XYZ file of C-alpha atoms in Angstrom:
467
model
C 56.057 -114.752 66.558
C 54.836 -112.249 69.317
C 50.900 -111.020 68.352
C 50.475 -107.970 69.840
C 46.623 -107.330 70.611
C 44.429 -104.573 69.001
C 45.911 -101.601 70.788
C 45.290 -97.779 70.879
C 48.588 -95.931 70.928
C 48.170 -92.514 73.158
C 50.397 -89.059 72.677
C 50.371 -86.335 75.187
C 46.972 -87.715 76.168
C 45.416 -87.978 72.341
C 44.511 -91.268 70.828
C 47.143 -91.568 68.013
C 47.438 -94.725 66.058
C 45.517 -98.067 65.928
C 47.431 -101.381 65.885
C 44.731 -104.222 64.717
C 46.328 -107.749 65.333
C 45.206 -109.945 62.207
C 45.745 -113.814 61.691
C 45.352 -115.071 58.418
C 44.250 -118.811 57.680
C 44.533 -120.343 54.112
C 43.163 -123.462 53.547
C 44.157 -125.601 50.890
C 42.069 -127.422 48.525
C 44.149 -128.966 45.767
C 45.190 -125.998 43.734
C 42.145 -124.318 45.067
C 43.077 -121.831 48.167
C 40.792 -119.901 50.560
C 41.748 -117.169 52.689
C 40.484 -116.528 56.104
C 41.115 -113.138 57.964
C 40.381 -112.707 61.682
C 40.222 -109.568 63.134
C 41.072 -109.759 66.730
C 39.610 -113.006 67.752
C 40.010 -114.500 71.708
C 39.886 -118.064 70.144
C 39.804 -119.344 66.791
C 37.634 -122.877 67.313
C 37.928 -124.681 63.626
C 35.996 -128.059 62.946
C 33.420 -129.630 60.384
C 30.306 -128.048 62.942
C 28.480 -125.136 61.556
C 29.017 -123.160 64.810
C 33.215 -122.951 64.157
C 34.378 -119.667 63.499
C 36.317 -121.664 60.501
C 34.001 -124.581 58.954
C 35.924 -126.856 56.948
C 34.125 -129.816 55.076
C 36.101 -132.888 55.453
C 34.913 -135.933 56.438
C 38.141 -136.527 58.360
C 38.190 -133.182 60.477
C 36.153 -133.622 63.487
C 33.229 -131.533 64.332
C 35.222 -129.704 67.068
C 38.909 -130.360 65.708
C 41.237 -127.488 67.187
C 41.337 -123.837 68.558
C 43.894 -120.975 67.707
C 44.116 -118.786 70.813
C 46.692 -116.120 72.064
C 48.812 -117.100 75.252
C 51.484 -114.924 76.448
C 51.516 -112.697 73.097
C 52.104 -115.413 71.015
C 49.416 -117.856 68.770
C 48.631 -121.474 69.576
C 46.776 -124.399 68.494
C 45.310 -126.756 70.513
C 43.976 -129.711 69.787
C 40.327 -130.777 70.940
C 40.598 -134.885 71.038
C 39.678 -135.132 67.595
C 39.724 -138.455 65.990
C 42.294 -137.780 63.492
C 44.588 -135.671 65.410
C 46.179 -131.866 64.815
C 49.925 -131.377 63.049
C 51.827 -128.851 62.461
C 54.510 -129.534 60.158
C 53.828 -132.863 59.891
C 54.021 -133.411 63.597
C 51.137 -134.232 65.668
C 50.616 -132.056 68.059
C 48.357 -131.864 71.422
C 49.163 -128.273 71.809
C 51.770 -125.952 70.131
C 53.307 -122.710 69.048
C 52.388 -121.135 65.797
C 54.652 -119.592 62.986
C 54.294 -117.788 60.290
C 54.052 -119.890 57.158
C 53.671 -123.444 59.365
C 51.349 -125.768 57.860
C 48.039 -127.070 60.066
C 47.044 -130.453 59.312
C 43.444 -131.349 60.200
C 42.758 -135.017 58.554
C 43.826 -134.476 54.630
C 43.167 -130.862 54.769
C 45.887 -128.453 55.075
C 45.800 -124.647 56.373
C 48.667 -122.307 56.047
C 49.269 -120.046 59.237
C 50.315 -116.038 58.860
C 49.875 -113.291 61.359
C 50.310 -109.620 60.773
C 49.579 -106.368 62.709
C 48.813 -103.438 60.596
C 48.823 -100.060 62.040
C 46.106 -97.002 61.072
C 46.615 -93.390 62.176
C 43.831 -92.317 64.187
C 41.992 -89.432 62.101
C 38.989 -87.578 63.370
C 36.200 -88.695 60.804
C 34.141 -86.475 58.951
C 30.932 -87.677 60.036
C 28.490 -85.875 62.840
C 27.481 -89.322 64.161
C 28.123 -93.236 64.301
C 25.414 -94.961 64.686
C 23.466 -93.677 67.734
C 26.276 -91.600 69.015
C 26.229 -87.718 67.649
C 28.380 -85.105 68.039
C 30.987 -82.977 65.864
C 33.435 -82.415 68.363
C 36.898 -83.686 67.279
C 37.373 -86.097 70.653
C 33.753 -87.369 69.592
C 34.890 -87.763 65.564
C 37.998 -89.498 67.245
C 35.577 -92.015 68.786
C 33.826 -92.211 65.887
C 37.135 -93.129 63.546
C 38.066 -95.400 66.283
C 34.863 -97.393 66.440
C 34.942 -97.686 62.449
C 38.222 -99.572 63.286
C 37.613 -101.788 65.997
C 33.864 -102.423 65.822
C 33.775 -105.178 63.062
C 36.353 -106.766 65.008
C 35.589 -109.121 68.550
C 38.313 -106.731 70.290
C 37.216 -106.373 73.961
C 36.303 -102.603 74.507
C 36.492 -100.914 77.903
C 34.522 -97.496 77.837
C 35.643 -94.756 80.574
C 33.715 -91.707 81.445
C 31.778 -89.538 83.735
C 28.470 -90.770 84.815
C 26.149 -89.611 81.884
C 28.422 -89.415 78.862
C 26.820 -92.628 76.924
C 29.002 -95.250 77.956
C 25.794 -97.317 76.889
C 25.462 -95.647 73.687
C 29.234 -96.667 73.052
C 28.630 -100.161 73.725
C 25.042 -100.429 71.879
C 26.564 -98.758 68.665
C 29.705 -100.895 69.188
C 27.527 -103.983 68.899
C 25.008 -102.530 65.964
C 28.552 -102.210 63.711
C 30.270 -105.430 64.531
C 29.036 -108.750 63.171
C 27.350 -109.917 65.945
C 24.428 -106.977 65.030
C 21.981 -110.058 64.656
C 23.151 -110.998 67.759
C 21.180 -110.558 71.450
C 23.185 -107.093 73.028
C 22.847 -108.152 77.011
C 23.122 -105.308 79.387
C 24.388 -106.127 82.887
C 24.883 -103.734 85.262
C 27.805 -104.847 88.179
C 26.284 -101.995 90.704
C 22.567 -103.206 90.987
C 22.782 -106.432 91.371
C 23.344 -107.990 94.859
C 26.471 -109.258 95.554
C 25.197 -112.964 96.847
C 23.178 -112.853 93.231
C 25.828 -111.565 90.703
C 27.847 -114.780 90.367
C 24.016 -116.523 89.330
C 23.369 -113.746 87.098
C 26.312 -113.501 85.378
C 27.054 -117.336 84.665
C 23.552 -119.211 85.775
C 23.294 -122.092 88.409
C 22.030 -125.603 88.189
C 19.027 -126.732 90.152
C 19.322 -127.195 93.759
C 22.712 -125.399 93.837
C 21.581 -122.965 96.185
C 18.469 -121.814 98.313
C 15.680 -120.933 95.920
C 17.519 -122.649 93.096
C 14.524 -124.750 92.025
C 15.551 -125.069 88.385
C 18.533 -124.411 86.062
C 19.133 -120.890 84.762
C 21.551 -119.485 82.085
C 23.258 -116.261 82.468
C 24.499 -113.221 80.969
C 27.002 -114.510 78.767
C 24.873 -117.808 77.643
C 21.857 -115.624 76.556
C 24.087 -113.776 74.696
C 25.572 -115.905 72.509
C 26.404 -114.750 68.917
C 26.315 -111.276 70.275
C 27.517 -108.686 72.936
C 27.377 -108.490 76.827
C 28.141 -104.918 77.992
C 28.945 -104.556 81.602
C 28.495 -101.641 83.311
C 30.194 -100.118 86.307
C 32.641 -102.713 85.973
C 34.497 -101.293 88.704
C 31.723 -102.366 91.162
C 32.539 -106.352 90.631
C 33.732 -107.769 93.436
C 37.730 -109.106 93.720
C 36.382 -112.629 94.218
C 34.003 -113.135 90.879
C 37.243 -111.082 89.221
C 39.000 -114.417 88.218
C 35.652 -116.148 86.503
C 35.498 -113.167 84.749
C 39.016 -113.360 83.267
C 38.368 -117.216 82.703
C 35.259 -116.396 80.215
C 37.548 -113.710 78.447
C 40.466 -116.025 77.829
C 38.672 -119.236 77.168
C 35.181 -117.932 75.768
C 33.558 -120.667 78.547
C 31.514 -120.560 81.770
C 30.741 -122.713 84.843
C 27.295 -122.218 86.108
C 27.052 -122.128 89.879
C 26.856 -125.449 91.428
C 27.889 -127.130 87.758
C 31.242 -128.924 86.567
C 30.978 -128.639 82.808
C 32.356 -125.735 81.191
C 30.243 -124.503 78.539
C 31.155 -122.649 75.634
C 30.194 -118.982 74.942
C 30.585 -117.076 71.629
C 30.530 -113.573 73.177
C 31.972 -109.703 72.467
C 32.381 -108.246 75.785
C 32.466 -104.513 76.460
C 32.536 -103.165 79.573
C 32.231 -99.400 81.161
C 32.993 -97.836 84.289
C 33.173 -94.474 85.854
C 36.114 -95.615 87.828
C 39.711 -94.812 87.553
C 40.509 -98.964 86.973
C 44.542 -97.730 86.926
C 44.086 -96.092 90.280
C 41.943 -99.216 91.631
C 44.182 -101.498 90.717
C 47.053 -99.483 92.792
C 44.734 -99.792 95.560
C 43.977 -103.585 95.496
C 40.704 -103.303 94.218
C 40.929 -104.497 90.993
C 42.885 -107.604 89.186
C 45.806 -106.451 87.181
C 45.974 -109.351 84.776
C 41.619 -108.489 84.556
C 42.977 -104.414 83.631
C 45.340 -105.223 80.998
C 42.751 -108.160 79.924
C 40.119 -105.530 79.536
C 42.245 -103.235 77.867
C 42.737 -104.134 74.477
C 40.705 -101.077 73.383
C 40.441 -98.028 76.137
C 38.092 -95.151 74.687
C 37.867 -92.344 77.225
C 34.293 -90.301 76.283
C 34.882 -86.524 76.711
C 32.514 -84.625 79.411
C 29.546 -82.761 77.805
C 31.430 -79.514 78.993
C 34.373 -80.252 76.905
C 32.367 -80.620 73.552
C 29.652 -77.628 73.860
C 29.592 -77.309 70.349
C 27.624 -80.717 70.242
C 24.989 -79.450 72.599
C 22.465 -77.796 70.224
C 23.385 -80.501 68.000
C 21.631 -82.818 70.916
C 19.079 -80.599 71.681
C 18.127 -81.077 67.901
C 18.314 -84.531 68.041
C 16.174 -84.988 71.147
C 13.247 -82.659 70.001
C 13.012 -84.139 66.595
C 13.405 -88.047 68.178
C 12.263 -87.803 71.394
C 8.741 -89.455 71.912
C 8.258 -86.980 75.016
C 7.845 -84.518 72.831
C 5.291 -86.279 70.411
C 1.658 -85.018 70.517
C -1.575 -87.919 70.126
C -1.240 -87.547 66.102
C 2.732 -87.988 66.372
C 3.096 -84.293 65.548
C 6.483 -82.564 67.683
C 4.962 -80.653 70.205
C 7.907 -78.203 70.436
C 9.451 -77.120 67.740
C 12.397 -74.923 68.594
C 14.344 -72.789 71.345
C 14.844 -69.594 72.274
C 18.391 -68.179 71.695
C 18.267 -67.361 75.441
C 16.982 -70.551 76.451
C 20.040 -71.988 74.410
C 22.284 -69.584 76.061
C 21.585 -70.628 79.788
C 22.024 -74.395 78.940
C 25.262 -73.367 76.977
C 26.690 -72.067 80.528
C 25.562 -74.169 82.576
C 28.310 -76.798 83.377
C 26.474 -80.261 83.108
C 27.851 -82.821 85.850
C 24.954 -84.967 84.601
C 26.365 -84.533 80.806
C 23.999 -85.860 77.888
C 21.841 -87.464 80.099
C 21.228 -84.422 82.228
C 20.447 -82.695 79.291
C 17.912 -85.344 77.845
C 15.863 -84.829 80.945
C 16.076 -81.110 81.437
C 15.220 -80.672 77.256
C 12.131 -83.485 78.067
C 11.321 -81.649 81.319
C 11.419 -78.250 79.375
C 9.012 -80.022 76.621
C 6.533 -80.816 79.379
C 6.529 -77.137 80.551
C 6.926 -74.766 77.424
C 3.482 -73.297 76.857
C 3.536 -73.026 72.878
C 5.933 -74.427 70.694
C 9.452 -73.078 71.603
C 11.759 -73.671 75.039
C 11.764 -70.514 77.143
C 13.998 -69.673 79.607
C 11.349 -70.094 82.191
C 10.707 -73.725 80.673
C 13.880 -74.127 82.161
C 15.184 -75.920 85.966
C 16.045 -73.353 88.021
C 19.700 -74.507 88.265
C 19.802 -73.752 84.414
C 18.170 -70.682 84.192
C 20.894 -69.455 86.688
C 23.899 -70.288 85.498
C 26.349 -68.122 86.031
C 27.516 -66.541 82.701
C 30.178 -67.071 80.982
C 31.965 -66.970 77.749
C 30.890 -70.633 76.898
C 27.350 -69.572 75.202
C 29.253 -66.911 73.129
C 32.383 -69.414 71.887
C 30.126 -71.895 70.869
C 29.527 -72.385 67.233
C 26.484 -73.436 65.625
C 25.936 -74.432 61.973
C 23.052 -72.493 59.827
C 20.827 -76.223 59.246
C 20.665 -76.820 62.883
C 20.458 -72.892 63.902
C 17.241 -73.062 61.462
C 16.227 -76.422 63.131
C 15.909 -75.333 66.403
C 14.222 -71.986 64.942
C 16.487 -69.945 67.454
C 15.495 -66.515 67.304
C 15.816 -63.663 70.471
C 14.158 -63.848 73.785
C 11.143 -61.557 73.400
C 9.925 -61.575 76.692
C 12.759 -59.610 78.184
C 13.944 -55.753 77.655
C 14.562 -54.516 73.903
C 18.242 -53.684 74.282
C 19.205 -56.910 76.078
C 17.618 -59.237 73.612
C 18.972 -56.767 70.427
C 22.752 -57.057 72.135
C 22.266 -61.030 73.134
C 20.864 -61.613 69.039
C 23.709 -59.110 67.507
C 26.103 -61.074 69.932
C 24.650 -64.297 68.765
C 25.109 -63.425 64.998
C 28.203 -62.150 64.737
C 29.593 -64.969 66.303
C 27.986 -67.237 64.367
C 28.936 -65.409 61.038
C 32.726 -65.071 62.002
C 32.879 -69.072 63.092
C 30.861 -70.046 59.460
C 33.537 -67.395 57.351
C 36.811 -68.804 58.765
C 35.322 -72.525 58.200
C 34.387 -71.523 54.275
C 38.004 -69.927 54.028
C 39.788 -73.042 56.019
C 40.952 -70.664 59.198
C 42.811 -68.121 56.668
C 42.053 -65.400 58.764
C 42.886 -62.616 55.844
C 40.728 -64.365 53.177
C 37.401 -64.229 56.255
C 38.388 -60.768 56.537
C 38.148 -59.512 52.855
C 35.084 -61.390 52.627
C 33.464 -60.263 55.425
C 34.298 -56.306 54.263
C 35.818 -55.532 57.242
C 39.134 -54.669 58.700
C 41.536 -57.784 59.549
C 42.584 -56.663 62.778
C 38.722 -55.773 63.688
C 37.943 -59.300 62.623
C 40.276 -60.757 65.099
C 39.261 -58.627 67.971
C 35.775 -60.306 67.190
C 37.563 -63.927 67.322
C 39.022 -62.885 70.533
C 35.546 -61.312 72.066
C 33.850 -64.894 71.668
C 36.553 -67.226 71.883
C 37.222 -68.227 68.376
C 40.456 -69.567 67.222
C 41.635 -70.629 63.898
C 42.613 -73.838 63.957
């Protein structure tokens, strides 16, 4: 039976459906039988030892009996040189195709095989976060209803974005939702290390296998066993360490540098890069079979441009969390933003994304004079944006409007702060009527006391649609 892998399912560019491959192991005991889902799962390894993903307590199955393992898009079973040997059907077996409803012999136990892909619709979720990651955007509460699919499962993840969008975040929250939680989260980065070193770093070395080798060493992927090993800037490993790479996803194993025994990892991997990996494997650059390896789950993060609704949502978050902005007694030091403040980091167009804005919010912290952001707190690259309708289409929600304490700049003229503030309310109170009323435009209208046709030449002035 062909197992096709966890797989996102795109439409005109959207994330649309989820398929989650699922293999189902029940093992008989007399009349007694227990059922065993995996969730996307590289290998299977089964066996009497505690450290199996199934543990089955015979005294006939070996400690490390067998492994069920995906090759070509179908499910084997392979047997490990146990002492009592591996059937299916009856028929013992050194390695073999699996289908559904074949019986696994291991000693006198028995395990019924199934396999089943089911299929979820990808929804935005409802929440404003997951985990560590915030934002109500829809492409970010896409995210967010993917990850609540894929993260209790071992599905490899490959994270795409601009430099800044919290590819790390991704991973870390990835790894805090999954099983492995308990489990170490190793960070390696593919650009910083030097080439010579990466192969060492990645999978260890035994002594003496090199210059300056003067003892073993484990790597990455051993230290993180029972967890996660994110790489980032994927796209900067070179072609040559490509295929050891594609060896430790396939067989969960490593060779250490100057070594000969492969040794086995338990490991999630996740990787990131800023790289287009479709457009670098066109060029030669990257492995194909490593691509379509990597890509069991693809989530593409949205620029911080594209979801400006989220940023006073993360300017909230950072002053309330941020230990910059904590004074010796742990008080906040700043409290809140101007509306003008707010404004210029609305238009500005954030190459950098949320981790340009971290440091300009902590560098405006460090600056501000009492306890609000001022535009003058501000980088000069900020405080100059050009304007645009971006400030005035972006909608903020009364408990984080109150949060941030925004209220008008009163350091420049009367009239200019008066039209920014009426501005800033009445887009604000047309956003939060057509929410209450679910978009009916007529029902906002009546409401609001004013004339329907007035009311949409407001949606128009700052942007708003009904959607």
């Amino acid at each position: 039976m062909k197992a096709e892998r966890t797989k996102l399912h795109y439409i005109d560019g959207r994330p649309a459906t989820i398929t989650l491959r699922r293999c189902k192991l029940d093992v008989m005991r007399g009349e007694r039988v227990e059922t065993h889902v995996f969730d996307e799962r590289d290998v299977i390894a089964i066996g009497a030892a505690d450290d199996n993903d199934l543990v089955i307590s015979d005294e006939t199955v070996s400690r490390y009996h067998c492994k069920i393992f995906i090759e070509n898009g179908m499910f084997m079973i392979e047997d490990l040189g146990s002492t009592n040997g591996t059937f299916v059907d009856r028929v013992r077996i050194r390695c073999a195709w699996l289908t559904p409803g074949c019986t696994v012999s291991l000693g006198t136990t028995d395990v019924r095989f199934a396999s089943s892909d089911e299929q979820f619709r990808i929804v935005p979720s409802e929440k404003a976060r997951f985990m560590d990651l915030i934002g109500r955007d829809p492409k970010m509460r896409e995210v967010y209803a993917i990850l609540e699919r894929i993260a209790p499962t071992d599905a490899t993840v490959i994270i795409e974005g601009e430099t800044g969008t919290g590819k790390e975040v991704v991973a870390r929250s990835t790894h805090m939702a999954s099983r492995r939680a308990n489990g170490p989260f190793m960070v390696f980065d593919c650009g910083a290390v030097p080439e010579n070193l990466i192969e060492s770093e990645l999978f260890g070395h035994e002594k003496g296998a090199f210059t300056g080798a003067i003892s073993t060493r484990q790597g990455v992927f051993e230290m993180a066993n029972g967890g996660t090993v994110f790489l980032d800037e994927l796209g900067e490993l070179a072609l040559d360490l490509q295929p050891k790479l594609l060896r430790v996803l396939e067989q969960r194993e490593v060779k250490r540098v100057g070594g000969t025994k492969p040794i086995k990892v338990d490991v999630r991997v996740v990787a990131a890069t800023n790289r287009n990996l479709e457009e670098e494997v066109r060029e030669g650059r990257f492995r194909e079979d490593l691509f379509y390896r990597l890509s069991v789950v693809r989530l593409i993060l949205p620029a911080l441009r594209e979801r400006r609704d989220d940023i006073p949502l993360l300017i909230q978050h950072f002053l309330k969390n941020g230990r910059f902005n904590r004074t010796p007694e742990d008080e906040r030091r700043v409290r809140q933003i101007s509306r003008s403040a707010l404004n210029r980091i609305l238009d500005y167009s954030w190459p950098g994304n949320v981790r340009e804005l971290h440091n300009v919010v902590e560098r405006a912290v460090s600056f501000a004079d009492l306890d609000t952001i001022e535009v003058k707190d501000l980088p000069d690259h900020v405080a100059m944006a050009q304007r645009s309708m971006a400030s005035a289409s972006v909608k903020i929600d009364n408990e984080t409007s109150q949060e941030l304490g925004l209220r008008p700049d009163i350091e420049g003229p009367f009239k200019d702060a008066k039209e920014e503030w009426v501005s800033a309310f009445e887009r604000d109170y047309i956003a939060a009527l057509l929410e209450r009323n679910e978009n009916n435009i007529s029902h906002a209208a009546r409401e609001a006391e004013i004339d329907r046709k007035y009311f949409r030449k407001l949606m128009k002035k700052y942007g708003i649609s009904a959607k």
